């Protein structure tokens, strides 16, 4: 898309992309410069397309900036072969901080990477037939798909469609291969590069990031309505896939104090046959490309196109581009979200093991050596590794005869396999983004703070007679919503150091947005703030009513949403 100068002035990012559609910048030259410890400002935007963020350790800023890098691995559907998992484990030890962060989009993040190790890390990721291209940036990010091992052929077909969609919307620039695999600057005098225009994204890519996901009812483990483009599988109990209901226009990100930005659930647009998935995914991307706001990046997501123009307009525009008419949506129902923990049986008789990874950080610490245990089990028993949208890990395709041996290996490293011993039901339903000290956008703690807060909330729930109650709790260090807080029963959204917004009222199926309850609550006052609510909930709930449903039934009619 050519930038128009007749409308509002495009953002600076649009001119950066237009000047260099190859996304090469001076990345290769800076990589080769041993004296440079960081990249130029324009290159920071290109690096995101390559799956890399330049960061610094904010805990150390008083002594000066220490530049480090986060590298995000794009893993469609979150599926890894045993060999790929072991490569990632090894790379995290050699080039990063000896941890792997499972992302809320089923990828891996490597943190604390030094500039001198960047190229080697990215090359070795690609050597393992994985990649980082388009893990960040103004393009489609990692394509999500259900992580629980399929119960029939329908699940296998959905995973295959997710892989096809991911391949179809990948940027085609040759700069990525030249810089990271060959280790040389892209030859911009080559006409193929000098005049390069991406066949899908055009010269300036998308106005902002884009997200695609697949889900299989009744389990909404993907949080399908938070995505720009979603495919809800419609089939029968025998595993026959009839097609997909298309959703469009979901997204979490907002900005404090800016009412023009808000979380939004996707609209259900229509029904399509399985063979049209790739065509539809590409067409939805092009609608965002052509109609997204390129002047205001805070208003640039596809959700605002749907909000401003409507679902009916979107469907008509989509049908014009794909040259066929969608059918009306098929009936479906989501009942729950979350992962299956502990040992479970697959449809083929083999087993899978669901492991809770608190806040998604695979690491070793005193008494809990998850990283070492996973490495030993994957190396010896060769399971397929599934990363989940809730930051957890599933080991699939294990023989029943291996169960006791694997349980013993984990126990030797302080890791329990029984669900209730992996973490309380409240803890297992929690999520947090990375936040401090590495995320440059964080306003408050999240990953480092939530575990202790969960302990305090467990005590409060026990105090009011609600011990053992599951409540979906999510925490983010800023309002951008990486842990999808606006779908949670309780969410804490960072507003300043030690201060959070409190959002209440999401539901178990992740089909309802929550609402702002308190604009600013100090971290030490959170328990005090929630005590009267939990006390009322314990007394007023109906049979089996969850906290979020009680909030929607009792609090919402009596109290308007707070404002920030």
Coordinates of C-alpha atoms in Angstrom, one line a residue:
X1 CA 0.0 0.0 0.0
X2 CA 1.4 3.4 -1.0
X3 CA 1.3 6.0 1.8
X4 CA -1.2 8.7 1.0
X5 CA -0.2 12.3 2.0
X6 CA -3.7 13.6 1.5
X7 CA -5.1 12.2 4.7
X8 CA -3.7 12.4 8.2
X9 CA 0.1 12.3 8.3
X10 CA 1.3 8.7 8.5
X11 CA 3.3 7.7 11.6
X12 CA 7.1 7.6 11.5
X13 CA 7.0 3.8 11.3
X14 CA 5.3 4.0 7.9
X15 CA 8.0 6.1 6.4
X16 CA 10.7 3.7 7.8
X17 CA 9.0 0.8 6.2
X18 CA 8.5 2.6 2.9
X19 CA 12.1 3.6 2.7
X20 CA 13.3 -0.1 3.1
X21 CA 10.6 -2.7 2.3
X22 CA 13.3 -5.4 2.5
X23 CA 13.4 -4.8 6.3
X24 CA 17.2 -5.0 6.1
X25 CA 18.2 -1.5 7.4
X26 CA 21.8 -1.6 8.7
X27 CA 21.3 -4.7 10.9
X28 CA 24.0 -6.7 9.2
X29 CA 26.5 -3.8 9.4
X30 CA 25.8 -3.3 13.1
X31 CA 26.1 -7.0 13.8
X32 CA 29.6 -7.0 12.2
X33 CA 30.6 -3.9 14.3
X34 CA 32.2 -5.3 17.5
X35 CA 32.3 -1.9 19.1
X36 CA 28.6 -1.3 18.8
X37 CA 26.5 -2.6 21.7
X38 CA 23.1 -1.6 20.3
X39 CA 21.3 -0.8 17.1
X40 CA 20.2 2.5 15.5
X41 CA 16.6 3.7 16.2
X42 CA 15.2 2.8 12.7
X43 CA 16.8 -0.6 12.9
X44 CA 14.9 -1.3 16.1
X45 CA 11.7 -1.4 14.0
X46 CA 13.2 -3.7 11.4
X47 CA 14.5 -6.0 14.2
X48 CA 11.0 -6.6 15.4
X49 CA 10.1 -8.1 12.0
X50 CA 13.0 -10.4 12.5
X51 CA 11.7 -11.5 15.9
X52 CA 14.0 -9.4 18.1
X53 CA 13.6 -6.7 20.7
X54 CA 16.4 -4.5 21.9
X55 CA 16.0 -4.1 25.7
X56 CA 18.0 -3.3 28.8
X57 CA 17.9 -4.5 32.3
X58 CA 15.8 -1.8 34.0
X59 CA 17.0 -3.0 37.5
X60 CA 20.5 -1.7 36.5
X61 CA 19.6 1.6 34.9
X62 CA 21.0 3.6 37.8
X63 CA 24.4 2.4 36.9
X64 CA 23.9 2.9 33.2
X65 CA 22.1 1.1 30.4
X66 CA 23.2 -2.5 29.7
X67 CA 21.8 -3.5 26.3
X68 CA 20.4 -7.0 26.0
X69 CA 18.0 -8.6 23.5
X70 CA 14.9 -10.7 23.5
X71 CA 14.6 -13.2 20.7
X72 CA 11.2 -14.7 20.0
X73 CA 10.8 -18.1 18.3
X74 CA 7.8 -18.5 16.0
X75 CA 6.3 -22.0 16.5
X76 CA 3.0 -22.4 14.6
X77 CA 0.5 -24.2 16.8
X78 CA 3.1 -24.4 19.5
X79 CA 4.3 -27.9 18.4
X80 CA 8.0 -28.9 18.7
X81 CA 9.7 -32.1 17.9
X82 CA 11.9 -33.6 20.6
X83 CA 15.0 -32.5 18.7
X84 CA 13.7 -28.9 18.3
X85 CA 12.9 -28.6 22.0
X86 CA 16.4 -29.8 23.0
X87 CA 18.0 -27.3 20.6
X88 CA 16.0 -24.5 22.2
X89 CA 17.0 -25.7 25.7
X90 CA 20.7 -25.8 24.6
X91 CA 20.5 -22.3 23.0
X92 CA 18.9 -20.8 26.1
X93 CA 21.9 -22.0 28.1
X94 CA 24.6 -20.9 25.6
X95 CA 23.2 -17.5 24.4
X96 CA 20.4 -16.4 26.8
X97 CA 19.9 -16.4 30.6
X98 CA 19.4 -20.2 30.9
X99 CA 15.6 -19.8 30.9
X100 CA 12.9 -20.3 28.2
X101 CA 9.7 -18.2 28.4
X102 CA 6.6 -19.9 27.0
X103 CA 4.6 -17.0 25.5
X104 CA 0.9 -16.5 25.5
X105 CA 1.0 -17.2 21.7
X106 CA 2.7 -20.6 22.0
X107 CA 6.2 -19.5 21.2
X108 CA 9.5 -19.4 23.1
X109 CA 11.3 -16.2 24.1
X110 CA 15.0 -16.1 24.9
X111 CA 15.9 -13.3 27.3
X112 CA 19.2 -11.6 28.2
X113 CA 20.9 -12.3 24.8
X114 CA 24.1 -10.3 24.2
X115 CA 24.5 -8.6 20.9
X116 CA 27.5 -10.8 20.1
X117 CA 25.4 -13.9 20.3
X118 CA 22.4 -12.7 18.3
X119 CA 23.3 -14.0 14.8
X120 CA 24.5 -17.4 16.1
X121 CA 21.3 -17.8 18.1
X122 CA 19.0 -16.9 15.2
X123 CA 20.9 -19.1 12.8
X124 CA 20.9 -22.1 15.0
X125 CA 17.1 -21.6 15.6
X126 CA 16.7 -21.8 11.8
X127 CA 19.0 -24.7 11.5
X128 CA 16.5 -26.6 13.7
X129 CA 13.8 -25.8 11.2
X130 CA 12.3 -23.2 13.4
X131 CA 12.4 -19.4 12.9
X132 CA 12.0 -15.9 14.3
X133 CA 10.9 -14.0 11.2
X134 CA 7.5 -12.3 11.9
X135 CA 7.4 -13.4 15.5
X136 CA 7.1 -9.6 16.1
X137 CA 6.5 -6.6 13.8
X138 CA 3.7 -5.2 11.7
X139 CA 2.8 -8.5 10.2
X140 CA 1.0 -11.7 11.3
X141 CA 2.6 -13.1 14.4
X142 CA 2.6 -16.8 15.5
X143 CA -0.5 -18.7 14.4
X144 CA -2.1 -20.4 17.4
X145 CA -3.9 -23.8 17.5
X146 CA -5.2 -26.0 20.2
X147 CA -2.3 -27.5 22.2
X148 CA -4.2 -30.5 23.8
X149 CA -3.5 -33.7 21.8
X150 CA -6.3 -34.3 19.4
X151 CA -9.1 -36.7 20.4
X152 CA -9.8 -37.5 16.7
X153 CA -8.9 -36.6 13.1
X154 CA -10.6 -33.2 13.4
X155 CA -7.8 -31.9 15.7
X156 CA -5.1 -33.1 13.3
X157 CA -6.8 -31.3 10.4
X158 CA -7.0 -28.1 12.4
X159 CA -3.3 -28.2 13.2
X160 CA -2.6 -28.7 9.5
X161 CA -4.7 -25.8 8.5
X162 CA -2.9 -23.6 11.1
X163 CA 0.4 -24.6 9.6
X164 CA -0.8 -23.8 6.1
X165 CA -2.1 -20.4 7.2
X166 CA 1.1 -19.6 9.0
X167 CA 3.2 -20.4 5.9
X168 CA 0.8 -18.4 3.6
X169 CA 1.1 -15.1 5.6
X170 CA 4.9 -15.2 6.2
X171 CA 6.8 -12.2 4.8
X172 CA 8.9 -13.0 1.7
X173 CA 11.8 -10.6 2.2
X174 CA 15.2 -12.1 1.4
X175 CA 16.9 -9.9 4.0
X176 CA 16.2 -12.3 6.9
X177 CA 18.0 -15.2 5.2
X178 CA 20.9 -13.0 4.0
X179 CA 21.5 -11.4 7.4
X180 CA 21.0 -14.3 9.8
X181 CA 21.8 -17.4 7.7
X182 CA 24.4 -16.2 5.2
X183 CA 25.8 -13.5 7.6
X184 CA 26.1 -10.8 4.9
X185 CA 24.2 -7.5 4.2
X186 CA 21.4 -7.8 1.6
X187 CA 22.5 -6.7 -1.9
X188 CA 20.3 -3.7 -2.4
X189 CA 21.7 -3.2 -5.9
X190 CA 20.1 -6.4 -7.0
X191 CA 16.9 -5.4 -8.8
X192 CA 15.0 -8.2 -6.9
X193 CA 15.8 -6.4 -3.7
X194 CA 16.0 -2.8 -4.9
X195 CA 12.4 -2.9 -6.1
X196 CA 11.1 -5.4 -3.6
X197 CA 7.4 -5.3 -2.7
X198 CA 6.0 -8.1 -0.5
X199 CA 3.4 -10.0 -2.5
X200 CA 0.9 -10.1 0.4
X201 CA 1.9 -7.2 2.6
X202 CA 2.9 -4.7 0.0
X203 CA 5.6 -2.1 0.5
X204 CA 4.7 -0.9 4.0
X205 CA 3.4 -4.2 5.5
X206 CA 0.5 -3.8 8.0
X207 CA -0.4 -0.7 10.1
X208 CA 0.2 -2.8 13.2
X209 CA 0.5 -6.4 14.4
X210 CA -1.9 -9.1 13.3
X211 CA -2.9 -12.3 15.1
X212 CA -4.5 -15.5 13.7
X213 CA -5.8 -18.5 15.8
X214 CA -7.8 -21.7 15.5
X215 CA -10.0 -23.2 18.2
X216 CA -12.1 -26.4 18.7
X217 CA -15.3 -26.0 20.8
X218 CA -16.2 -26.6 23.6
X219 CA -12.6 -25.8 24.7
X220 CA -11.5 -22.2 24.3
X221 CA -7.9 -22.7 25.3
X222 CA -6.8 -20.3 22.6
X223 CA -8.9 -17.3 23.7
X224 CA -10.2 -17.2 20.2
X225 CA -12.1 -13.9 20.5
X226 CA -9.0 -11.9 21.3
X227 CA -7.5 -12.5 17.9
X228 CA -7.7 -10.3 14.7
X229 CA -8.7 -13.4 12.7
X230 CA -10.0 -16.6 14.2
X231 CA -11.2 -19.9 12.8
X232 CA -13.7 -21.9 15.0
X233 CA -13.7 -25.5 13.9
X234 CA -17.2 -27.0 13.3
X235 CA -17.3 -30.8 13.1
X236 CA -19.0 -33.9 14.6
X237 CA -18.1 -36.4 17.2
X238 CA -16.5 -38.8 14.6
X239 CA -13.8 -36.3 13.7
X240 CA -15.4 -35.0 10.5
X241 CA -14.5 -31.3 9.9
X242 CA -17.3 -29.4 8.2
X243 CA -15.5 -26.1 8.1
X244 CA -14.9 -23.0 10.2
X245 CA -16.8 -20.1 11.6
X246 CA -14.7 -17.0 10.9
X247 CA -14.1 -14.4 13.6
X248 CA -12.5 -11.0 13.1
X249 CA -11.7 -7.9 15.0
X250 CA -10.6 -9.1 18.4
X251 CA -7.7 -7.5 20.4
X252 CA -6.6 -6.7 23.9
X253 CA -4.3 -3.6 23.7
X254 CA -5.4 -0.3 25.1
X255 CA -3.7 2.8 26.5
X256 CA -4.3 4.3 29.9
X257 CA -6.4 7.5 29.7
X258 CA -7.2 7.1 26.0
X259 CA -10.9 6.3 25.6
X260 CA -10.3 5.8 21.8
X261 CA -8.4 2.6 22.7
X262 CA -10.1 -0.4 24.2
X263 CA -10.1 -4.2 24.4
X264 CA -12.6 -5.8 21.9
X265 CA -14.0 -9.2 21.3
X266 CA -14.0 -10.5 17.7
X267 CA -17.3 -10.6 15.7
X268 CA -18.4 -13.9 14.3
X269 CA -18.5 -13.2 10.5
X270 CA -19.7 -16.3 8.7
X271 CA -18.9 -20.0 7.8
X272 CA -16.4 -21.2 5.3
X273 CA -15.4 -24.7 4.0
X274 CA -12.0 -26.1 5.0
X275 CA -10.4 -25.6 1.6
X276 CA -10.9 -21.8 1.8
X277 CA -8.9 -21.3 5.1
X278 CA -5.8 -19.9 3.4
X279 CA -7.6 -17.7 1.0
X280 CA -9.7 -16.2 3.8
X281 CA -6.8 -15.7 6.1
X282 CA -4.8 -13.8 3.4
X283 CA -7.8 -11.7 2.5
X284 CA -8.4 -10.7 6.1
X285 CA -4.8 -9.6 6.3
X286 CA -5.2 -7.5 3.2
X287 CA -8.3 -5.7 4.6
X288 CA -6.2 -4.7 7.6
X289 CA -3.4 -3.7 5.2
X290 CA -5.7 -1.4 3.1
X291 CA -8.1 0.0 5.8
X292 CA -6.1 0.1 9.0
X293 CA -5.1 3.4 10.5
X294 CA -1.5 4.3 9.5
X295 CA -1.5 7.7 11.2
X296 CA -2.2 6.6 14.8
X297 CA -0.5 3.4 15.9
X298 CA -2.6 3.2 19.0
X299 CA -5.7 3.0 16.7
X300 CA -4.1 0.8 14.1
X301 CA -5.3 -2.7 14.9
X302 CA -7.9 -4.5 12.8
X303 CA -10.3 -4.3 15.7
X304 CA -10.8 -0.6 15.1
X305 CA -11.6 -1.2 11.4
X306 CA -14.4 -3.5 12.6
X307 CA -15.5 -1.1 15.3
X308 CA -15.6 1.9 12.9
X309 CA -17.1 0.2 9.8
X310 CA -19.1 -2.7 11.3
X311 CA -19.1 -6.5 10.8
X312 CA -21.6 -6.3 7.9
X313 CA -19.2 -4.0 5.9
X314 CA -16.3 -6.3 6.8
X315 CA -18.1 -9.4 5.5
X316 CA -19.1 -7.7 2.2
X317 CA -15.5 -6.5 1.7
X318 CA -14.1 -9.9 2.5
X319 CA -16.5 -11.7 0.1
X320 CA -15.6 -9.3 -2.7
X321 CA -11.9 -10.1 -2.2
X322 CA -12.3 -13.9 -2.0
X323 CA -14.9 -14.0 -4.7
X324 CA -17.4 -16.3 -2.9
X325 CA -20.0 -15.8 -0.2
X326 CA -19.7 -17.0 3.3
X327 CA -22.5 -19.1 4.7
X328 CA -24.2 -18.0 8.0
X329 CA -22.3 -19.1 11.1
X330 CA -22.8 -22.6 12.3
X331 CA -23.9 -23.2 15.9
X332 CA -21.1 -23.7 18.5
X333 CA -20.6 -23.3 22.2
X334 CA -17.5 -22.7 24.3
X335 CA -17.7 -24.0 27.8
X336 CA -14.3 -23.6 29.4
X337 CA -10.7 -22.6 28.9
X338 CA -7.4 -23.7 30.4
X339 CA -5.0 -26.7 30.1
X340 CA -5.3 -30.3 31.1
X341 CA -2.7 -31.0 33.8
X342 CA -1.2 -34.3 34.9
X343 CA -1.4 -37.6 33.1
X344 CA -4.2 -38.0 30.5
X345 CA -5.0 -40.5 27.8
X346 CA -4.9 -39.6 24.1
X347 CA -7.4 -40.9 21.5
X348 CA -4.8 -43.4 20.2
X349 CA -4.3 -44.9 23.7
X350 CA -1.0 -43.2 24.4
X351 CA -0.6 -40.7 27.2
X352 CA 0.2 -37.0 27.5
X353 CA 1.4 -35.1 30.5
X354 CA 0.4 -31.5 31.2
X355 CA 2.9 -29.5 33.2
X356 CA 2.1 -26.2 35.0
X357 CA 4.9 -23.7 34.3
X358 CA 4.2 -20.8 36.7
X359 CA 4.3 -17.5 34.7
X360 CA 5.7 -19.5 31.8
X361 CA 9.3 -19.4 32.9
X362 CA 11.1 -22.8 32.3
X363 CA 14.1 -22.7 34.6
X364 CA 15.8 -24.3 37.5
X365 CA 15.6 -23.0 41.0
X366 CA 16.2 -24.4 44.4
X367 CA 14.0 -27.5 44.9
X368 CA 12.3 -27.1 41.4
X369 CA 14.5 -28.0 38.5
X370 CA 11.9 -28.0 35.7
X371 CA 14.4 -27.1 32.9
X372 CA 16.7 -30.0 33.8
X373 CA 13.8 -32.4 34.3
X374 CA 12.3 -31.5 30.9
X375 CA 15.6 -31.8 29.1
X376 CA 16.2 -35.3 30.6
X377 CA 12.7 -36.6 29.8
X378 CA 12.6 -35.2 26.3
X379 CA 16.0 -36.6 25.5
X380 CA 15.2 -40.1 26.8
X381 CA 11.5 -40.6 26.0
X382 CA 11.2 -38.4 22.9
X383 CA 7.7 -36.9 23.4
X384 CA 6.3 -34.2 21.1
X385 CA 6.3 -30.9 23.0
X386 CA 3.3 -28.6 22.9
X387 CA 3.4 -25.1 24.2
X388 CA 0.1 -23.7 25.4
X389 CA -1.4 -20.2 25.3
X390 CA -1.6 -20.3 29.1
X391 CA 2.2 -20.5 29.3
X392 CA 2.3 -24.2 30.1
X393 CA 3.9 -27.3 28.5
X394 CA 2.3 -30.6 27.3
X395 CA 4.4 -33.7 26.6
X396 CA 2.5 -35.9 24.1
X397 CA 2.7 -39.3 22.5
X398 CA 4.1 -41.1 25.5
X399 CA 3.7 -44.9 26.1
X400 CA 1.7 -45.9 29.1
X401 CA 4.6 -48.1 30.2
X402 CA 6.8 -45.0 30.5
X403 CA 4.5 -43.2 33.0
X404 CA 6.1 -44.4 36.2
X405 CA 9.7 -43.8 34.9
X406 CA 8.9 -40.3 33.8
X407 CA 7.0 -39.5 37.0
X408 CA 10.1 -40.6 38.9
X409 CA 12.5 -38.5 36.8
X410 CA 10.4 -35.3 37.4
X411 CA 10.1 -36.1 41.1
X412 CA 13.9 -36.4 41.4
X413 CA 14.1 -32.8 40.3
X414 CA 11.3 -31.6 42.6
X415 CA 8.6 -31.5 40.0
X416 CA 5.3 -33.3 40.7
X417 CA 3.0 -34.6 38.0
X418 CA -0.3 -34.8 39.9
X419 CA -2.3 -31.7 39.1
X420 CA -3.0 -30.7 42.7
X421 CA 0.7 -31.0 43.6
X422 CA 1.9 -28.9 40.6
X423 CA 0.1 -25.9 42.1
X424 CA -3.2 -25.0 43.7
X425 CA -6.2 -24.7 41.4
X426 CA -6.0 -20.9 41.8
X427 CA -2.4 -20.8 40.9
X428 CA -2.9 -23.1 37.8
X429 CA -5.5 -20.6 36.5
X430 CA -3.2 -17.6 36.7
X431 CA -1.1 -15.9 34.0
X432 CA 1.3 -13.0 33.9
X433 CA 3.3 -11.1 31.2
X434 CA 7.1 -10.7 31.5
X435 CA 7.0 -7.0 32.5
X436 CA 10.0 -5.9 34.6
X437 CA 13.0 -5.9 34.4
X438 CA 13.3 -6.4 30.6
X439 CA 10.1 -5.1 29.0
X440 CA 10.5 -1.4 28.0
X441 CA 6.7 -0.9 28.2
X442 CA 6.2 -2.2 31.7
X443 CA 4.8 0.3 34.3
X444 CA 4.7 -2.2 37.1
X445 CA 5.7 -5.8 38.0
X446 CA 3.9 -8.9 36.7
X447 CA 5.8 -12.1 36.3
X448 CA 8.0 -11.5 39.4
X449 CA 5.1 -10.3 41.6
X450 CA 2.1 -12.5 40.7
X451 CA 3.3 -15.7 42.4
X452 CA 3.5 -14.0 45.8
X453 CA 0.1 -12.3 45.3
X454 CA -1.5 -15.6 44.5
X455 CA -0.2 -17.0 47.8
X456 CA -1.9 -14.0 49.6
X457 CA -5.1 -14.5 47.7
X458 CA -5.1 -18.2 48.5
X459 CA -5.0 -17.2 52.2
X460 CA -7.8 -14.7 51.7
X461 CA -10.0 -17.2 49.9
X462 CA -9.4 -19.8 52.7
X463 CA -10.3 -17.1 55.3
X464 CA -13.7 -16.5 53.8
X465 CA -14.5 -20.1 53.2
X466 CA -13.6 -20.3 49.5
X467 CA -10.5 -22.4 49.7
X468 CA -10.0 -24.5 46.6
X469 CA -12.0 -22.1 44.4
X470 CA -10.8 -21.7 40.8
X471 CA -10.7 -18.0 39.6
X472 CA -9.0 -17.0 36.4
X473 CA -6.5 -14.3 37.5
X474 CA -4.1 -12.5 35.1
X475 CA -1.6 -9.7 35.6
X476 CA 0.1 -7.4 33.2
X477 CA 2.7 -4.7 33.7
X478 CA 1.0 -2.3 31.3
X479 CA -2.3 -2.0 29.5
X480 CA -1.2 -3.6 26.2
X481 CA -2.6 -6.9 27.4
X482 CA -0.1 -9.6 26.5
X483 CA -1.5 -12.0 29.1
X484 CA -5.0 -11.3 27.8
X485 CA -6.1 -9.7 31.1
X486 CA -9.4 -8.3 29.9
X487 CA -10.9 -11.8 29.5
X488 CA -10.0 -12.8 33.1
X489 CA -12.3 -13.1 36.1
X490 CA -9.9 -10.9 37.9
X491 CA -7.1 -8.9 36.2
X492 CA -4.5 -6.6 37.6
X493 CA -3.1 -4.1 35.0
X494 CA -0.1 -2.1 35.8
X495 CA -0.5 1.7 36.0
X496 CA 2.6 2.8 37.9
X497 CA 5.2 1.1 40.1
X498 CA 3.3 -0.8 42.8
X499 CA -0.1 0.4 41.5
X500 CA -2.6 -1.6 39.4
X501 CA -6.0 -1.2 37.9
X502 CA -8.4 -4.0 39.0
X503 CA -10.7 -5.5 36.3
X504 CA -13.5 -7.9 37.1
X505 CA -16.1 -10.1 35.4
X506 CA -14.6 -12.4 32.7
X507 CA -16.0 -15.9 32.5
X508 CA -14.8 -19.5 32.4
X509 CA -15.4 -19.9 28.6
X510 CA -13.5 -16.7 27.9
X511 CA -16.4 -15.3 25.9
X512 CA -17.0 -12.1 27.9
X513 CA -14.9 -9.0 28.5
X514 CA -14.4 -7.9 32.1
X515 CA -14.8 -4.3 33.3
X516 CA -12.7 -1.8 35.1
X517 CA -13.6 -2.0 38.8
X518 CA -10.9 0.2 40.4
X519 CA -8.6 2.5 38.6
X520 CA -5.7 2.6 41.1
X521 CA -5.0 0.1 43.9
X522 CA -1.6 -0.2 45.6
X523 CA -0.1 -3.6 45.5
X524 CA -0.2 -4.0 49.3
X525 CA -3.9 -3.0 49.3
X526 CA -5.1 -5.6 46.8
X527 CA -6.1 -8.2 49.4
X528 CA -7.9 -5.5 51.4
X529 CA -9.7 -4.4 48.3
X530 CA -10.9 -7.9 47.4
X531 CA -11.8 -9.1 50.9
X532 CA -15.4 -7.6 50.9
X533 CA -16.0 -8.9 47.4
X534 CA -14.9 -12.4 48.2
X535 CA -17.0 -12.3 51.4
X536 CA -20.1 -11.3 49.5
X537 CA -19.5 -13.8 46.8
X538 CA -19.2 -16.6 49.4
X539 CA -22.6 -15.7 50.8
X540 CA -24.5 -14.6 47.6
X541 CA -23.4 -17.1 44.9
X542 CA -25.8 -19.6 43.5
X543 CA -24.8 -23.3 43.1
X544 CA -21.6 -23.7 41.1
X545 CA -21.5 -20.0 40.2
X546 CA -18.0 -18.7 39.4
X547 CA -16.7 -15.4 40.7
X548 CA -16.7 -13.8 37.3
X549 CA -20.4 -14.8 36.8
X550 CA -21.3 -13.5 40.2
X551 CA -19.6 -10.1 39.4
X552 CA -21.6 -9.9 36.1
X553 CA -24.9 -10.8 37.8
X554 CA -24.6 -8.8 41.1
X555 CA -22.0 -6.1 40.8
X556 CA -22.4 -4.9 37.2
X557 CA -26.1 -3.9 37.5
X558 CA -25.4 -2.1 40.8
X559 CA -22.2 -0.3 39.9
X560 CA -21.1 1.3 36.6
X561 CA -17.7 0.6 35.3
X562 CA -14.9 2.7 36.6
X563 CA -13.0 5.1 34.4
X564 CA -9.3 5.8 34.2

